[in-house]
């Protein structure tokens, strides 16, 4: 079986790392059939701190193909990946393309593969925010509507796919590869002397702090919204210092809107996985609009204040440590006070046990060959 594994942007790297570890451990498929896999990096993220640092830290081997998608409008970025990926598929003739998450490369590679009659497996299928203004929601819906194997992280994903009429036999509730990666890296980090990490200086100086990430267009691209968020952050930081790992999109918008952040908000460049984990695992709370961090905080029991109006990961709110605050100043402050007063205790969702990649590969290698349509 020949597999192409796609990674396009920062959050994809955390999801392919456990699959690669499993593929390496697997050697061959069932009945000793050859298992042949290659990595395609779409190049949607390209800066060292948005891409290469993750590949190094997460033990992801050199990509076999780099599509150099770069930045641009959604149409430009998606189209570039499609054109370049089509050439790879024609050359490689894969049996299966594995896509993860919900970024533009996920959508682009799914469509390209399906039009060449190549089977597609989507890892993290079924998540829905119900918000069609979010580019990721469109990517999720389209990818799930054509994928052949739908690997789901939480029960809501199964319900959503069934509601959309996807056949039951295509849906596999396997748990969360993001959490496989988290547990693996957490254990590695806990065995290390972390004093050499760059983030150690600010962490030991502040002791108590909130950890912040912010990059959704719905939060940072509109001046009024971003100003409201920054006012809430200013009030919070007067009580609890904030460490803010700033995404390139957010950095541009801070400059464009001339936003002055309070001096208790400590700005850092985008952090690699380890520096970031080292900071947020011991934070009083995480404040974020990231999808992955909502899940990771639940898995480690750290309270999370999600600065968004909706979440496609409801399990983190229902049984995890996540509070969905919204993105208005008063709502963010209300959520913050709620966590400071009562915390947010949670449980680890079903099958978030570090073995999702194993379940996914067990399912895939048991497929009868050839699996091309
Ligand atoms: C993308 C994903 C989003 C994911 C996020 C994580 C889509 C639709 N969006 O959004 O789901 O949560 O990645 O980061 O796929 N830039 C750099 N260096 C880079 C990459 C980007 O400076 O390596 C700049 C670009 O010039 C652009 C901005 O950052 O102006 C945003 O990048 P873009 O890829 O458009 O989207 P993200 O907001 O990163």
Coordinates of N, CA and C and ligand atoms in Angstrom, one line a residue, residues 9-11 44-48 50-51 70-72 74 77 102-105 135-136 139 215-217 247-250 252 290-291, ligand 1:
X9 N 0.3 23.1 7.4 CA 0.4 24.3 8.2 C 0.7 23.8 9.7
X10 N 1.1 24.8 10.5 CA 1.6 24.5 11.8 C 0.8 23.4 12.6
X11 N -0.6 23.5 12.7 CA -1.3 22.5 13.5 C -1.3 21.1 12.9
X44 N 2.3 25.6 3.2 CA 1.4 26.7 3.6 C 2.0 27.6 4.7
X45 N 2.7 26.9 5.6 CA 3.5 27.7 6.6 C 4.9 27.4 6.2
X46 N 5.8 28.4 6.3 CA 7.1 28.2 5.7 C 8.2 28.8 6.6
X47 N 7.9 29.8 7.5 CA 8.9 30.4 8.4 C 9.5 29.3 9.3
X48 N 10.7 29.5 9.7 CA 11.4 28.5 10.6 C 10.5 28.2 11.8
X50 N 7.3 28.6 12.2 CA 6.0 28.1 11.9 C 6.0 26.7 11.4
X51 N 7.2 26.2 11.0 CA 7.3 25.0 10.3 C 8.5 24.1 10.8
X70 N 3.0 28.7 0.1 CA 3.2 30.1 0.6 C 1.9 30.7 1.0
X71 N 1.9 32.0 1.2 CA 0.7 32.8 1.6 C 0.0 33.3 0.4
X72 N -1.2 33.8 0.6 CA -2.0 34.4 -0.5 C -3.4 34.3 -0.1
X74 N -7.3 32.8 -0.1 CA -7.7 31.4 0.1 C -7.6 30.7 -1.3
X77 N -3.9 30.2 -2.5 CA -3.2 29.1 -1.7 C -3.8 27.7 -2.0
X102 N -8.0 20.8 9.3 CA -9.0 21.6 8.6 C -8.4 22.8 7.8
X103 N -7.1 22.8 7.5 CA -6.5 23.9 6.9 C -6.7 23.8 5.3
X104 N -6.3 24.9 4.6 CA -6.5 24.9 3.2 C -5.8 23.7 2.5
X105 N -4.7 23.3 2.9 CA -4.0 22.2 2.3 C -4.8 20.9 2.5
X135 N -13.1 29.9 7.6 CA -12.6 29.1 6.5 C -12.4 27.6 6.8
X136 N -12.0 27.3 8.0 CA -11.8 25.9 8.4 C -13.1 25.1 8.4
X139 N -13.6 24.0 4.9 CA -12.6 23.0 4.6 C -13.0 21.6 5.2
X215 N -5.0 34.1 17.0 CA -4.7 34.3 15.5 C -5.9 34.2 14.6
X216 N -7.1 33.9 15.1 CA -8.2 33.7 14.2 C -8.6 35.0 13.5
X217 N -8.8 35.0 12.2 CA -9.2 36.2 11.5 C -10.4 36.9 12.2
X247 N 1.4 35.1 16.9 CA 1.3 34.6 15.5 C 1.6 35.7 14.5
X248 N 2.2 35.3 13.3 CA 2.6 36.4 12.3 C 1.4 37.2 11.9
X249 N 0.2 36.6 11.7 CA -1.0 37.3 11.3 C -1.3 38.4 12.4
X250 N -1.2 38.0 13.6 CA -1.6 38.9 14.8 C -0.6 40.0 14.9
X252 N 1.1 41.4 12.5 CA 0.8 42.3 11.4 C -0.4 43.2 11.8
X290 N -7.2 29.0 19.6 CA -6.7 27.8 18.8 C -7.6 26.6 19.0
X291 N -7.7 25.8 18.0 CA -8.5 24.5 18.2 C -7.7 23.5 19.1
Ligands
LIG1 C1 -3.7 28.9 9.1 C2 -5.0 28.0 9.0 C3 -5.6 27.9 10.4 C4 -4.6 27.5 11.5 C5 -3.4 28.4 11.4 C6 -2.4 28.1 12.4 C7 -6.3 27.9 6.9 C8 -7.5 28.5 6.3 N1 -5.9 28.5 8.1 O1 -4.1 30.2 9.4 O2 -6.7 27.0 10.3 O3 -5.3 27.6 12.7 O4 -2.9 28.4 10.1 O5 -1.3 28.9 12.4 O6 -5.7 27.0 6.4 N2 2.8 33.9 7.7 C9 4.1 34.1 8.0 N3 4.9 32.9 8.1 C10 4.4 31.7 7.8 C11 3.0 31.5 7.5 C12 2.2 32.6 7.4 O7 4.5 35.2 8.2 O8 5.2 30.7 7.9 C13 1.9 35.1 7.6 C14 1.3 35.2 6.2 O9 2.0 36.2 5.5 C15 -0.1 35.7 6.5 C16 -0.4 35.3 8.0 O10 0.8 34.9 8.5 O11 -0.3 37.0 6.4 C17 -1.4 34.3 8.1 O12 -1.1 33.0 7.5 P1 -2.1 32.1 6.7 O13 -1.4 30.9 6.2 O14 -2.9 32.9 5.7 O15 -3.2 31.7 7.8 P2 -3.2 31.4 9.3 O16 -3.8 32.6 10.0 O17 -1.8 31.1 9.8

